[in-house]
Short mmCIF file of C-alpha atoms in Angstrom, two decimals:
data_model
loop_
_atom_site.label_atom_id
_atom_site.label_comp_id
_atom_site.label_asym_id
_atom_site.label_seq_id
_atom_site.Cartn_x
_atom_site.Cartn_y
_atom_site.Cartn_z
CA MET A 208 -139.54 -71.37 -0.22
CA GLN A 209 -136.78 -73.02 1.88
CA ILE A 210 -133.77 -71.12 2.99
CA GLU A 211 -131.65 -73.55 0.92
CA ASP A 212 -133.23 -72.27 -2.21
CA SER A 213 -132.08 -68.97 -1.61
CA PHE A 214 -128.32 -69.76 -1.07
CA LEU A 215 -127.51 -72.88 -2.41
CA PRO A 216 -127.14 -73.99 -6.12
CA ILE A 217 -130.28 -76.45 -6.78
CA LEU A 218 -131.38 -78.77 -9.55
CA ILE A 219 -134.54 -80.21 -10.08
CA ILE A 220 -133.99 -83.72 -12.07
CA ARG A 221 -137.00 -85.63 -13.58
CA ASN A 222 -136.62 -88.86 -15.12
CA GLY A 223 -132.71 -88.33 -15.58
CA GLN A 224 -133.06 -84.81 -17.16
CA ILE A 225 -132.75 -81.36 -15.47
CA LYS A 226 -136.31 -79.92 -15.45
CA SER A 227 -135.28 -76.64 -13.70
CA CYS A 228 -132.57 -74.61 -11.47
CA ASN A 229 -132.25 -71.78 -9.24
CA ASP A 230 -130.51 -68.51 -9.74
CA VAL A 231 -127.99 -69.42 -7.94
CA PHE A 232 -127.17 -72.45 -9.93
CA SER A 233 -127.51 -70.44 -13.15
CA THR A 234 -125.37 -68.05 -11.95
CA LEU A 235 -122.60 -70.13 -10.84
CA LEU A 236 -122.44 -71.76 -14.42
CA GLY A 237 -123.01 -68.54 -16.25
CA LEU A 238 -126.01 -70.12 -17.96
CA THR A 239 -129.62 -69.04 -18.23
CA CYS A 240 -132.07 -71.63 -16.84
CA LEU A 241 -133.51 -72.41 -20.49
CA GLU A 242 -129.79 -73.36 -21.28
CA VAL A 243 -129.72 -75.84 -18.49
CA VAL A 244 -132.86 -77.22 -18.83
CA ASP A 245 -133.16 -80.83 -20.58
CA THR A 246 -129.50 -81.41 -20.25
CA THR A 247 -127.87 -84.26 -18.23
CA VAL A 248 -126.01 -83.60 -14.66
CA ASN A 249 -123.26 -85.59 -15.59
CA ASP A 250 -121.98 -83.28 -17.88
CA LEU A 251 -121.82 -80.65 -15.35
CA LEU A 252 -120.88 -82.91 -12.22
CA HIS A 253 -118.52 -85.42 -11.42
CA LEU A 254 -118.56 -87.70 -8.43
CA ASP A 255 -115.46 -88.52 -6.28
CA ASN A 256 -115.84 -92.27 -7.03
CA ASN A 257 -116.22 -91.33 -10.87
CA GLU A 258 -119.79 -92.86 -11.15
CA LYS A 259 -122.25 -91.62 -13.27
CA ILE A 260 -125.51 -90.30 -11.81
CA THR A 261 -128.26 -92.33 -14.25
CA ASN A 262 -130.93 -93.51 -12.12
CA LEU A 263 -131.46 -91.64 -8.90
CA SER A 264 -134.21 -94.07 -7.84
CA SER A 265 -131.89 -97.07 -7.51
CA LEU A 266 -129.78 -94.91 -5.64
CA PHE A 267 -132.34 -94.44 -2.88
CA ASP A 268 -133.25 -98.25 -3.19
CA ASN A 269 -129.69 -99.45 -2.72
CA SER A 270 -128.79 -96.86 -0.21
CA GLY A 271 -130.54 -98.21 2.93
CA VAL A 272 -131.19 -94.55 4.02
CA ASN A 273 -134.15 -92.58 4.20
CA GLU A 274 -135.48 -90.16 1.56
CA GLU A 275 -133.65 -86.93 3.35
CA GLY A 276 -130.21 -88.67 3.62
CA VAL A 277 -128.57 -89.46 0.17
CA PHE A 278 -125.15 -87.89 0.32
CA ALA A 279 -122.41 -87.56 -1.99
CA SER A 280 -119.12 -85.51 -2.99
CA GLY A 281 -117.43 -84.61 -5.90
CA GLU A 282 -116.80 -81.37 -8.33
CA LEU A 283 -119.08 -79.18 -10.26
CA VAL A 284 -117.84 -77.31 -13.27
CA ASP A 285 -118.57 -73.59 -12.95
CA CYS A 286 -119.06 -70.90 -15.85
CA ASN A 287 -115.05 -70.44 -16.07
CA PHE A 288 -114.42 -74.33 -16.24
CA TYR A 289 -113.06 -74.48 -12.71
CA HIS A 290 -113.55 -77.35 -10.85
CA LEU A 291 -115.33 -76.63 -7.42
CA LYS A 292 -115.67 -78.99 -4.39
CA ILE A 293 -118.95 -79.86 -3.63
CA GLU A 294 -121.23 -81.73 -1.28
CA LEU A 295 -124.19 -82.99 -2.90
CA HIS A 296 -127.78 -83.89 -0.96
CA CYS A 297 -130.60 -85.56 -2.71
CA LYS A 298 -134.14 -85.21 -1.67
CA LYS A 299 -136.87 -87.30 -3.33
CA ILE A 300 -139.95 -85.30 -4.31
CA ALA A 301 -141.81 -87.72 -5.98
CA HIS A 302 -141.56 -90.53 -8.24
CA ASN A 303 -138.80 -90.13 -10.61
CA GLU A 304 -138.13 -86.91 -9.49
CA PHE A 305 -135.47 -85.41 -7.15
CA LYS A 306 -133.90 -82.30 -5.97
CA LEU A 307 -130.06 -82.05 -5.74
CA CYS A 308 -128.34 -79.12 -3.39
CA PHE A 309 -124.87 -78.22 -3.95
CA LYS A 310 -123.05 -77.00 -1.34
CA LEU A 311 -119.62 -75.50 -1.89
CA ILE A 312 -116.90 -77.18 0.34
CA GLN A 313 -114.13 -75.08 -1.62
CA ASN A 314 -113.75 -72.40 -4.11
CA LYS A 315 -110.49 -71.26 -4.45
CA ALA A 316 -111.35 -69.66 -7.50
CA PHE A 317 -112.85 -66.45 -5.65
CA ASP A 318 -111.23 -63.25 -4.03
CA PRO A 319 -113.41 -61.86 -1.36
CA ILE A 320 -111.76 -58.72 -1.49
CA SER A 321 -112.60 -57.60 -4.74
CA GLY A 322 -115.81 -59.65 -5.10
CA LEU A 323 -114.22 -61.23 -8.27
CA PRO A 324 -112.92 -64.41 -9.63
CA ASN A 325 -109.14 -64.60 -8.95
CA GLY A 326 -106.20 -66.51 -11.15
CA TRP A 327 -107.47 -69.85 -10.56
CA ALA A 328 -110.68 -69.02 -12.32
CA MET A 329 -108.44 -67.04 -15.16
CA SER A 330 -105.97 -70.23 -15.40
CA ALA A 331 -109.30 -72.69 -15.81
CA ARG A 332 -111.00 -70.89 -18.36
CA ALA A 333 -107.90 -69.77 -20.72
CA SER A 334 -106.48 -73.11 -20.47
CA HIS A 335 -109.86 -74.69 -21.37
CA PHE A 336 -109.59 -72.88 -24.61
CA PHE A 337 -106.12 -73.77 -25.35
CA ASN A 338 -106.93 -77.30 -24.92
CA THR A 339 -110.18 -77.23 -27.07
CA VAL A 340 -109.38 -76.38 -30.50
CA ASN A 341 -112.64 -76.13 -32.91
CA LEU A 342 -114.11 -73.46 -34.96
CA THR A 343 -116.45 -72.54 -31.96
CA THR A 344 -113.31 -71.52 -29.85
CA PRO A 345 -113.02 -67.71 -29.26
CA LYS A 346 -109.72 -65.87 -30.11
CA MET A 347 -108.43 -64.46 -26.99
CA GLN A 348 -105.97 -61.91 -25.36
CA LEU A 349 -105.06 -61.25 -22.03
CA LEU A 350 -104.83 -57.68 -20.62
CA VAL A 351 -103.35 -57.28 -17.24
CA LEU A 352 -103.77 -54.04 -15.40
CA SER A 353 -101.66 -52.78 -12.07
CA VAL A 354 -102.56 -49.94 -10.31
CA ASP A 355 -99.47 -47.53 -9.89
CA ASN A 356 -98.33 -46.73 -6.52
CA PHE A 357 -101.48 -48.65 -4.97
CA SER A 358 -99.48 -48.85 -1.32
CA THR A 359 -100.03 -45.22 -0.70
CA ILE A 360 -103.92 -45.63 -0.35
CA ASN A 361 -103.35 -48.09 2.60
CA PHE A 362 -100.72 -45.66 4.19
CA ARG A 363 -102.74 -42.76 3.70
CA TYR A 364 -106.23 -44.21 4.38
CA GLY A 365 -105.84 -47.38 5.95
CA PHE A 366 -106.46 -50.74 4.21
CA ASP A 367 -110.06 -50.77 4.65
CA ALA A 368 -110.03 -47.83 2.10
CA GLY A 369 -107.56 -50.18 0.15
CA ASP A 370 -109.74 -53.12 -0.24
CA ASN A 371 -112.61 -50.72 -0.79
CA TYR A 372 -110.58 -49.30 -3.85
CA LEU A 373 -110.14 -52.42 -5.02
CA PHE A 374 -113.96 -53.42 -4.97
CA ILE A 375 -114.67 -50.43 -6.63
CA LEU A 376 -112.37 -50.84 -9.69
CA GLY A 377 -113.35 -54.21 -9.89
CA LYS A 378 -116.72 -53.22 -10.73
CA LYS A 379 -115.75 -50.37 -13.01
CA LEU A 380 -113.50 -52.95 -15.16
CA GLN A 381 -116.49 -55.38 -15.19
CA SER A 382 -118.99 -52.59 -16.26
CA ILE A 383 -116.67 -51.54 -19.21
CA LEU A 384 -115.64 -55.18 -20.10
CA SER A 385 -119.34 -55.97 -19.99
CA GLU A 386 -119.88 -59.38 -21.50
CA SER A 387 -116.60 -59.43 -23.47
CA GLY A 388 -114.66 -61.24 -21.15
CA LEU A 389 -113.38 -62.64 -17.65
CA VAL A 390 -112.30 -59.94 -15.07
CA VAL A 391 -110.03 -61.21 -12.45
CA ARG A 392 -107.97 -59.98 -9.43
CA PHE A 393 -104.81 -61.70 -9.51
CA SER A 394 -102.85 -60.50 -6.53
CA ASN A 395 -102.58 -56.80 -4.56
CA ALA A 396 -103.40 -54.26 -7.21
CA ARG A 397 -103.02 -56.35 -9.93
CA PHE A 398 -106.20 -57.34 -12.31
CA GLY A 399 -106.57 -59.50 -15.41
CA VAL A 400 -109.17 -59.02 -18.17
CA LEU A 401 -109.34 -61.93 -20.87
CA ILE A 402 -110.68 -60.54 -23.81
CA GLU A 403 -112.74 -62.98 -26.09
CA ASN A 404 -113.36 -62.52 -29.58
CA LYS A 405 -116.93 -63.78 -29.50
CA CYS A 406 -118.24 -61.42 -32.51
CA ARG A 407 -115.86 -63.28 -34.55
CA LEU A 408 -114.40 -59.85 -35.36
CA SER A 409 -111.27 -59.76 -37.87
CA SER A 410 -107.73 -59.79 -36.38
CA VAL A 411 -107.66 -55.88 -37.23
CA ASP A 412 -111.45 -55.19 -35.96
CA PHE A 413 -110.29 -57.33 -32.61
CA ASN A 414 -107.27 -55.36 -32.24
CA ALA A 415 -109.06 -51.99 -32.50
CA TYR A 416 -111.63 -53.27 -29.92
CA ILE A 417 -109.23 -53.64 -27.36
CA ILE A 418 -107.53 -50.59 -27.93
CA ASN A 419 -110.70 -48.81 -27.48
CA ILE A 420 -111.03 -50.66 -24.13
CA CYS A 421 -107.53 -50.03 -23.11
CA GLU A 422 -108.42 -45.93 -23.77
CA GLN A 423 -111.65 -46.73 -21.73
CA LEU A 424 -109.50 -47.44 -18.84
CA CYS A 425 -106.99 -44.72 -19.12
CA HIS A 426 -109.67 -42.37 -19.28
CA LEU A 427 -110.92 -43.83 -16.22
CA SER A 428 -107.69 -43.44 -14.31
CA GLN A 429 -108.16 -39.51 -15.13
CA GLY A 430 -111.03 -39.30 -12.81
CA SER A 431 -111.04 -40.23 -9.43
CA LEU A 432 -112.90 -43.05 -7.67
CA ILE A 433 -114.73 -42.36 -4.57
CA LEU A 434 -114.81 -45.02 -1.67
CA ASN A 435 -116.65 -44.91 1.48
CA ASN A 436 -116.57 -41.89 3.41
CA ASP A 437 -116.18 -39.66 0.23
CA ILE A 438 -112.45 -40.74 0.03
CA LYS A 439 -111.54 -39.60 -3.62
CA VAL A 440 -108.42 -41.49 -5.14
CA ASN A 441 -106.72 -40.86 -8.29
CA LYS A 442 -104.56 -43.77 -9.48
CA SER A 443 -102.70 -44.23 -12.82
CA PHE A 444 -102.67 -47.60 -14.46
CA SER A 445 -100.17 -50.00 -16.16
CA ILE A 446 -101.74 -52.07 -18.83
CA GLY A 447 -99.92 -55.04 -20.66
CA ILE A 448 -101.74 -56.83 -23.55
CA SER A 449 -100.72 -60.01 -25.14
CA ALA A 450 -100.80 -61.14 -28.63
CA GLU A 451 -103.53 -63.58 -29.74
CA HIS A 452 -103.56 -66.84 -27.69
CA THR A 453 -102.78 -68.58 -30.94
CA GLU A 454 -99.66 -67.22 -30.81
CA TYR A 455 -98.67 -68.86 -27.65
CA ASP A 456 -98.62 -72.77 -26.48
CA SER A 457 -100.33 -72.17 -23.33
CA TYR A 458 -101.80 -69.93 -21.26
CA PHE A 459 -98.89 -69.51 -19.16
CA ALA A 460 -96.69 -68.30 -22.17
CA MET A 461 -99.76 -65.74 -22.74
CA GLU A 462 -99.68 -64.48 -19.38
CA ILE A 463 -95.95 -64.24 -19.09
CA ALA A 464 -96.51 -62.08 -22.37
CA ALA A 465 -98.88 -59.70 -21.07
CA GLU A 466 -96.84 -59.48 -17.74
CA THR A 467 -93.88 -58.39 -19.78
CA ALA A 468 -95.81 -55.84 -21.47
CA MET A 469 -97.40 -54.09 -18.20
CA ARG A 470 -93.95 -54.04 -16.99
CA GLU A 471 -92.66 -51.97 -20.00
CA SER A 472 -96.07 -49.66 -19.32
CA GLU A 473 -94.67 -48.79 -15.59
CA ARG A 474 -91.91 -46.86 -17.25
CA HIS A 475 -94.45 -44.24 -17.85
CA SER A 476 -95.54 -41.80 -15.27
CA ILE A 477 -99.02 -41.45 -16.77
CA SER A 478 -101.67 -44.40 -17.58
CA HIS A 479 -99.89 -46.47 -20.32
CA TYR A 480 -100.66 -49.59 -22.44
CA TYR A 481 -98.26 -51.53 -24.17
CA PHE A 482 -98.68 -54.82 -26.72
CA ALA A 483 -96.50 -57.45 -26.25
CA LYS A 484 -94.50 -59.45 -28.74
CA ALA A 485 -95.04 -62.88 -29.35
CA GLU A 486 -91.60 -64.03 -28.39
CA ILE A 487 -90.97 -64.91 -24.70
CA LYS A 488 -87.31 -64.56 -23.21
CA PRO A 489 -86.67 -67.89 -21.83
CA ASP A 490 -85.55 -66.56 -18.43
CA LEU A 491 -89.22 -65.06 -18.20
CA MET A 492 -90.57 -68.25 -18.58
CA THR A 493 -88.12 -69.59 -15.75
CA ASN A 494 -88.85 -66.93 -13.45
CA LYS A 495 -92.78 -66.95 -14.08
CA LEU A 496 -92.47 -71.02 -13.34
CA ILE A 497 -90.44 -70.36 -10.23
CA ILE A 498 -93.06 -67.67 -9.00
CA ASP A 499 -95.93 -70.42 -9.56
CA GLU A 500 -94.29 -73.24 -7.82
CA LEU A 501 -92.26 -71.45 -5.12
CA PRO A 502 -95.29 -71.65 -2.67
CA ASN A 503 -95.75 -75.27 -3.34
CA ALA A 504 -92.06 -76.09 -2.84
CA ILE A 505 -92.08 -74.71 0.57
CA GLU A 506 -95.24 -76.30 1.62
CA LYS A 507 -94.17 -79.68 0.27
CA SER A 508 -90.32 -79.07 1.46
CA LEU A 509 -89.16 -79.50 -1.70
CA ILE A 510 -86.22 -77.01 -1.17
CA LYS A 511 -83.92 -78.96 1.12
CA ILE A 512 -81.47 -77.61 3.59
CA HIS A 513 -78.03 -78.33 3.58
CA TYR A 514 -75.28 -77.65 5.76
CA GLN A 515 -71.77 -76.04 5.33
CA PRO A 516 -69.12 -76.78 7.98
CA GLN A 517 -67.32 -74.00 9.62
CA TYR A 518 -63.83 -74.56 10.96
CA ASP A 519 -61.63 -73.01 13.98
CA LEU A 520 -58.23 -72.33 11.88
CA GLU A 521 -56.55 -72.34 15.24
CA ASN A 522 -57.13 -76.11 15.53
CA ASN A 523 -59.37 -77.31 12.73
CA LYS A 524 -61.99 -78.26 14.77
CA LEU A 525 -66.03 -77.80 13.71
CA VAL A 526 -67.37 -74.95 15.24
CA GLY A 527 -70.44 -74.44 13.35
CA PHE A 528 -72.50 -74.96 10.13
CA GLU A 529 -74.21 -72.35 8.13
CA ALA A 530 -77.67 -73.50 6.61
CA LEU A 531 -78.15 -73.11 3.05
CA SER A 532 -81.10 -73.95 0.93
CA ARG A 533 -81.05 -76.25 -2.24
CA TRP A 534 -83.64 -76.77 -4.97
CA MET A 535 -83.73 -79.38 -7.44
CA HIS A 536 -86.67 -78.77 -9.84
CA LYS A 537 -87.96 -81.77 -11.46
CA ASP A 538 -87.86 -79.82 -14.99
CA LEU A 539 -85.78 -76.94 -14.51
CA GLY A 540 -82.70 -78.97 -12.71
CA TYR A 541 -80.65 -76.94 -9.78
CA ILE A 542 -82.04 -73.72 -9.17
CA SER A 543 -79.42 -71.24 -7.48
CA PRO A 544 -80.56 -69.88 -4.25
CA ASP A 545 -79.77 -66.40 -5.23
CA VAL A 546 -82.37 -66.86 -7.80
CA PHE A 547 -85.58 -68.02 -5.86
CA ILE A 548 -84.62 -65.78 -2.63
CA ARG A 549 -84.46 -62.98 -4.81
CA ILE A 550 -87.99 -64.01 -6.59
CA ALA A 551 -89.25 -64.82 -2.81
CA GLU A 552 -88.47 -61.27 -2.05
CA ASP A 553 -90.21 -59.92 -5.16
CA ILE A 554 -93.26 -61.61 -4.57
CA GLY A 555 -93.59 -60.78 -0.59
CA LEU A 556 -92.77 -64.57 0.42
CA HIS A 557 -89.71 -63.99 1.88
CA PHE A 558 -91.39 -63.92 5.55
CA GLU A 559 -92.85 -67.18 5.54
CA PHE A 560 -89.68 -68.50 3.76
CA ASP A 561 -86.99 -67.24 5.99
CA LEU A 562 -89.36 -68.55 9.19
CA TRP A 563 -89.64 -71.79 7.25
CA VAL A 564 -85.93 -72.43 7.04
CA PHE A 565 -85.55 -71.33 10.43
CA ALA A 566 -87.97 -74.11 11.69
CA GLN A 567 -86.25 -76.40 9.63
CA VAL A 568 -83.11 -75.91 11.17
CA CYS A 569 -84.72 -75.93 14.84
CA HIS A 570 -86.28 -79.19 14.23
CA GLN A 571 -83.20 -81.05 12.79
CA ILE A 572 -81.28 -79.71 15.90
CA VAL A 573 -83.86 -81.44 18.17
CA GLN A 574 -83.90 -84.20 16.06
CA TRP A 575 -80.36 -84.83 16.04
CA ARG A 576 -80.22 -84.34 20.06
CA GLU A 577 -82.73 -86.91 20.06
CA GLN A 578 -80.43 -89.47 18.28
CA HIS A 579 -77.41 -88.13 20.73
CA VAL A 580 -76.04 -86.03 17.98
CA TYR A 581 -74.92 -82.70 19.21
CA SER A 582 -74.20 -80.51 16.31
CA PRO A 583 -72.52 -76.95 16.88
CA ARG A 584 -74.38 -73.56 16.59
CA ILE A 585 -76.19 -73.69 13.05
CA ALA A 586 -76.12 -69.79 11.46
CA ILE A 587 -79.35 -69.03 9.22
CA ASN A 588 -79.51 -66.19 6.79
CA ILE A 589 -82.60 -63.79 7.13
CA SER A 590 -83.51 -61.06 4.69
CA PHE A 591 -83.48 -57.64 5.93
CA LYS A 592 -86.99 -57.39 4.62
CA THR A 593 -87.76 -60.20 7.06
CA LEU A 594 -85.98 -58.43 9.77
CA GLU A 595 -88.29 -55.39 9.28
CA MET A 596 -91.33 -57.16 9.91
CA THR A 597 -92.72 -56.16 13.01
CA ASP A 598 -93.67 -59.58 14.50
CA PHE A 599 -90.38 -61.38 13.37
CA VAL A 600 -89.26 -61.76 16.94
CA THR A 601 -92.56 -63.18 18.09
CA ARG A 602 -93.03 -65.64 15.04
CA LEU A 603 -89.37 -66.55 16.15
CA GLN A 604 -90.00 -67.11 19.64
CA SER A 605 -92.86 -69.57 18.49
CA ILE A 606 -91.17 -71.94 16.32
CA ILE A 607 -88.28 -72.14 19.23
CA GLU A 608 -91.13 -72.77 21.79
CA HIS A 609 -92.76 -75.50 19.32
CA SER A 610 -89.89 -77.14 18.39
CA GLY A 611 -87.90 -77.25 21.76
CA CYS A 612 -84.38 -76.29 19.98
CA PRO A 613 -81.62 -74.54 22.37
CA LYS A 614 -81.39 -70.94 21.39
CA ASN A 615 -77.77 -71.26 22.08
CA LEU A 616 -77.27 -73.53 19.38
CA LEU A 617 -78.86 -70.54 16.79
CA GLU A 618 -77.14 -67.92 14.86
CA ILE A 619 -79.05 -65.40 13.06
CA GLU A 620 -77.08 -63.58 9.70
CA VAL A 621 -77.76 -60.02 9.17
CA THR A 622 -76.92 -58.40 5.40
CA GLU A 623 -77.54 -54.90 5.21
CA THR A 624 -78.30 -53.28 1.72
CA ALA A 625 -79.12 -49.92 0.52
CA SER A 626 -82.80 -51.24 0.26
CA ILE A 627 -83.58 -51.36 3.99
CA SER A 628 -86.61 -48.84 4.59
CA ASN A 629 -87.32 -49.42 8.30
CA MET A 630 -83.58 -49.43 9.90
CA ILE A 631 -85.04 -48.79 13.02
CA THR A 632 -87.40 -51.57 13.59
CA LEU A 633 -84.55 -53.96 12.05
CA ILE A 634 -82.09 -52.78 14.73
CA ASP A 635 -84.73 -53.00 17.56
CA ASN A 636 -85.51 -56.99 16.09
CA VAL A 637 -81.98 -57.91 16.00
CA ARG A 638 -81.44 -56.48 19.54
CA ALA A 639 -84.22 -58.32 20.55
CA VAL A 640 -83.43 -61.70 19.15
CA LYS A 641 -80.05 -61.11 21.05
CA GLU A 642 -81.76 -60.89 24.07
CA LEU A 643 -83.48 -64.00 23.42
CA GLY A 644 -79.98 -65.86 23.39
CA ILE A 645 -79.14 -66.39 19.98
CA HIS A 646 -76.03 -65.49 18.47
CA ILE A 647 -76.07 -62.80 15.68
CA ALA A 648 -73.57 -62.18 12.92
CA ILE A 649 -72.95 -59.57 9.93
CA ASP A 650 -73.05 -61.45 6.80
CA ASP A 651 -70.87 -60.16 3.68
CA PHE A 652 -68.96 -57.58 5.69
CA GLY A 653 -67.26 -55.19 3.27
CA THR A 654 -69.67 -55.56 0.49
CA GLY A 655 -72.97 -54.10 2.14
CA TYR A 656 -74.10 -50.52 1.68
CA SER A 657 -72.68 -49.01 4.80
CA SER A 658 -71.49 -52.22 7.23
CA LEU A 659 -69.47 -49.81 9.31
CA SER A 660 -72.67 -47.99 10.69
CA LEU A 661 -74.56 -51.28 10.82
CA VAL A 662 -71.75 -52.63 12.93
CA ARG A 663 -71.11 -49.71 14.98
CA THR A 664 -74.76 -49.53 16.21
CA LEU A 665 -75.00 -53.14 16.82
CA ARG A 666 -71.63 -53.50 18.37
CA SER A 667 -73.04 -54.78 22.02
CA SER A 668 -75.05 -57.46 19.98
CA LEU A 669 -72.73 -58.77 17.79
CA ASP A 670 -70.97 -62.16 17.87
CA THR A 671 -69.30 -62.64 14.77
CA LEU A 672 -68.45 -60.81 11.50
CA LYS A 673 -68.19 -62.65 8.23
CA ILE A 674 -65.73 -61.46 5.54
CA ASP A 675 -66.92 -61.63 2.07
CA ARG A 676 -66.27 -64.27 -0.36
CA SER A 677 -65.16 -61.64 -2.80
CA LEU A 678 -62.54 -60.13 -0.27
CA VAL A 679 -61.09 -63.86 0.15
CA ALA A 680 -60.90 -64.76 -3.43
CA ASP A 681 -57.66 -62.64 -4.39
CA ILE A 682 -56.44 -62.58 -0.90
CA CYS A 683 -53.02 -64.06 -1.70
CA SER A 684 -52.28 -62.41 -5.00
CA SER A 685 -53.53 -58.83 -4.11
CA PRO A 686 -52.03 -56.51 -1.39
CA LEU A 687 -55.00 -54.41 -1.25
CA ASP A 688 -57.22 -57.46 -0.26
CA ARG A 689 -55.10 -58.77 1.85
CA GLU A 690 -54.68 -55.48 3.74
CA PHE A 691 -58.25 -55.45 3.66
CA ALA A 692 -58.92 -58.36 5.18
CA ARG A 693 -56.21 -57.38 8.17
CA LYS A 694 -58.07 -54.19 8.77
CA VAL A 695 -61.37 -56.28 9.41
CA ILE A 696 -60.00 -58.75 11.34
CA GLY A 697 -58.45 -55.83 13.40
CA LEU A 698 -61.83 -54.51 13.96
CA GLY A 699 -63.13 -57.76 14.80
CA GLU A 700 -60.54 -57.58 17.82
CA VAL A 701 -61.67 -54.25 18.81
CA LEU A 702 -65.14 -55.22 19.10
CA GLU A 703 -64.33 -58.18 20.60
CA VAL A 704 -66.03 -60.50 18.13
CA LYS A 705 -65.04 -63.58 16.21
CA VAL A 706 -64.29 -63.23 12.53
CA LEU A 707 -65.31 -66.09 10.01
CA ALA A 708 -63.80 -65.77 6.37
CA GLU A 709 -66.27 -67.23 3.51
CA GLY A 710 -65.40 -68.66 0.19
CA VAL A 711 -61.78 -70.10 1.49
CA GLU A 712 -61.10 -72.34 -1.57
CA THR A 713 -56.97 -73.35 -1.15
CA LEU A 714 -54.64 -74.24 1.53
CA ALA A 715 -52.63 -70.80 0.86
CA GLN A 716 -55.95 -68.72 1.38
CA ARG A 717 -56.59 -70.97 4.54
CA ASP A 718 -52.93 -70.48 5.91
CA LEU A 719 -52.59 -66.67 5.02
CA LEU A 720 -56.27 -66.05 6.80
CA GLN A 721 -54.73 -67.70 10.15
CA GLU A 722 -51.49 -65.63 9.72
CA LEU A 723 -53.44 -62.47 9.90
CA GLY A 724 -55.66 -63.56 12.77
CA CYS A 725 -58.78 -64.86 11.24
CA ASP A 726 -60.60 -67.11 13.85
CA TYR A 727 -63.05 -69.27 11.76
CA ALA A 728 -63.28 -70.29 8.07
CA GLN A 729 -66.03 -71.99 5.65
CA GLY A 730 -65.40 -72.69 2.22
CA TYR A 731 -64.68 -75.54 -0.56
CA TYR A 732 -60.93 -76.07 0.65
CA PHE A 733 -62.96 -77.41 3.91
CA ASP A 734 -66.13 -79.17 2.81
CA LYS A 735 -69.14 -78.19 0.21
CA ALA A 736 -72.41 -77.64 1.77
CA LEU A 737 -73.66 -81.43 3.11
CA THR A 738 -76.83 -83.27 3.08
CA VAL A 739 -78.28 -83.63 6.41
CA LYS A 740 -76.65 -87.59 6.61
CA SER A 741 -73.44 -86.07 5.72
CA ALA A 742 -73.55 -83.65 8.37
CA GLU A 743 -74.57 -86.04 10.77
CA LYS A 744 -71.39 -88.65 9.97
CA LEU A 745 -69.17 -85.18 10.24
CA ILE A 746 -70.51 -84.42 13.71
CA ILE A 747 -69.83 -88.12 15.00
CA LYS A 748 -66.71 -88.10 13.47
CA GLN A 749 -65.45 -84.75 14.90
CA ARG A 750 -67.00 -85.73 18.43
CA ASN A 751 -64.77 -89.29 17.88
CA GLU A 752 -61.57 -87.46 17.21
#
């Protein structure tokens, strides 16, 4: 037996029909060898050139290559109806008999940590059944299971133990489900189970069957899973179950229903399961769509950076810009940055998103300079969660070195909230950024959890205090807000930093802030956030005045 027979999916084709296959092939497709034999390979394989495999003899006769070298590429449909990228190697064995070897080029539907399929596989299988409506299509329900407080395993025993737990739990889920459905790992410690009504049970009996599965899962959580090195881990589960798939118009809607039900289960301190209602709130659908499409929007630069000008109140000269993200979605229209930035933080994408924005700004500054357009300093908002990352400064340095952007033209805006969990690392990172020659601003001053404490700690690293727009809105009519603004401006003088007011919308606000001694301002009174082209025109206009 050749090595390829043990590791690659193999088919034997005779006179255009499949005559045999190896175990690797049948396992990949979820079929027995008997089910594969006498079918045609075109039912399973799609070549990139859309050609059909009809006469392999003519393929050899017309290709001009020897009998060991006929190659093609395409997609093989696996047991979950997921299209796998493959390279096809065909060997001629005898007259009208051929050996097809399939080399997997890409399999995004596999999770290497748990050894299970992942969300791609789940989506492909469920969507296939949604799109195939006939009497043989089984009814389905989706179960989403989240391990409560999973991160404590990593903290206490290390990430290897956490990965080992996910692997063992995945095998336990498969053993409980047996042949009743697909078990996948979605992300982190979230698993999905697509339960298929293969036995054609009544709705009542199928529901009872699912309850029995949930009870088994809750019972499983009451005991300990034994990991490598005899580590015993006991964790509760939060389980959400969708209604039957016929209640939804897509897998997407069914997944949201199960996720929402799982969130309800998380309210309990012990393992609990919760059945979803069929109706889905519109905002949940929107959030799910944003979650699914945000990584792609970043990768393909569908989110655009706009630049809001900042002006010196003394002479109305342009002194800087604030970089602001704008996403115009093809279906949802304009998505507020408050929404997708919050979601980025919720799903752990904030680090890459913030660094992506930083890189976009650096490249834009360099591009302008190459065109002899010399921009003022540009401020970039950085999530406090990103600032807590240990390799934040290293990644920042890498972007600056790669882009060649002058560091003195960059400013990091820091916002403090009560959610900061690693203040020491955050402060160390801010000081390190300052040492690089990048300016530091405290954003939304006056609304943070304890901004005075942060300002006091970072006083030697600060360049700017930004007065939050909520304090500017009523500054002309509210003596309290006016006095508050005066104190903030006075604090800036004590710290010897500049003070910038956000959200200035009227001439009266602008004049009063100048009278109080505020240095800079931004807001709709001056300009809205500008596109790259509009910002470029403003820079040139200011230079020529």
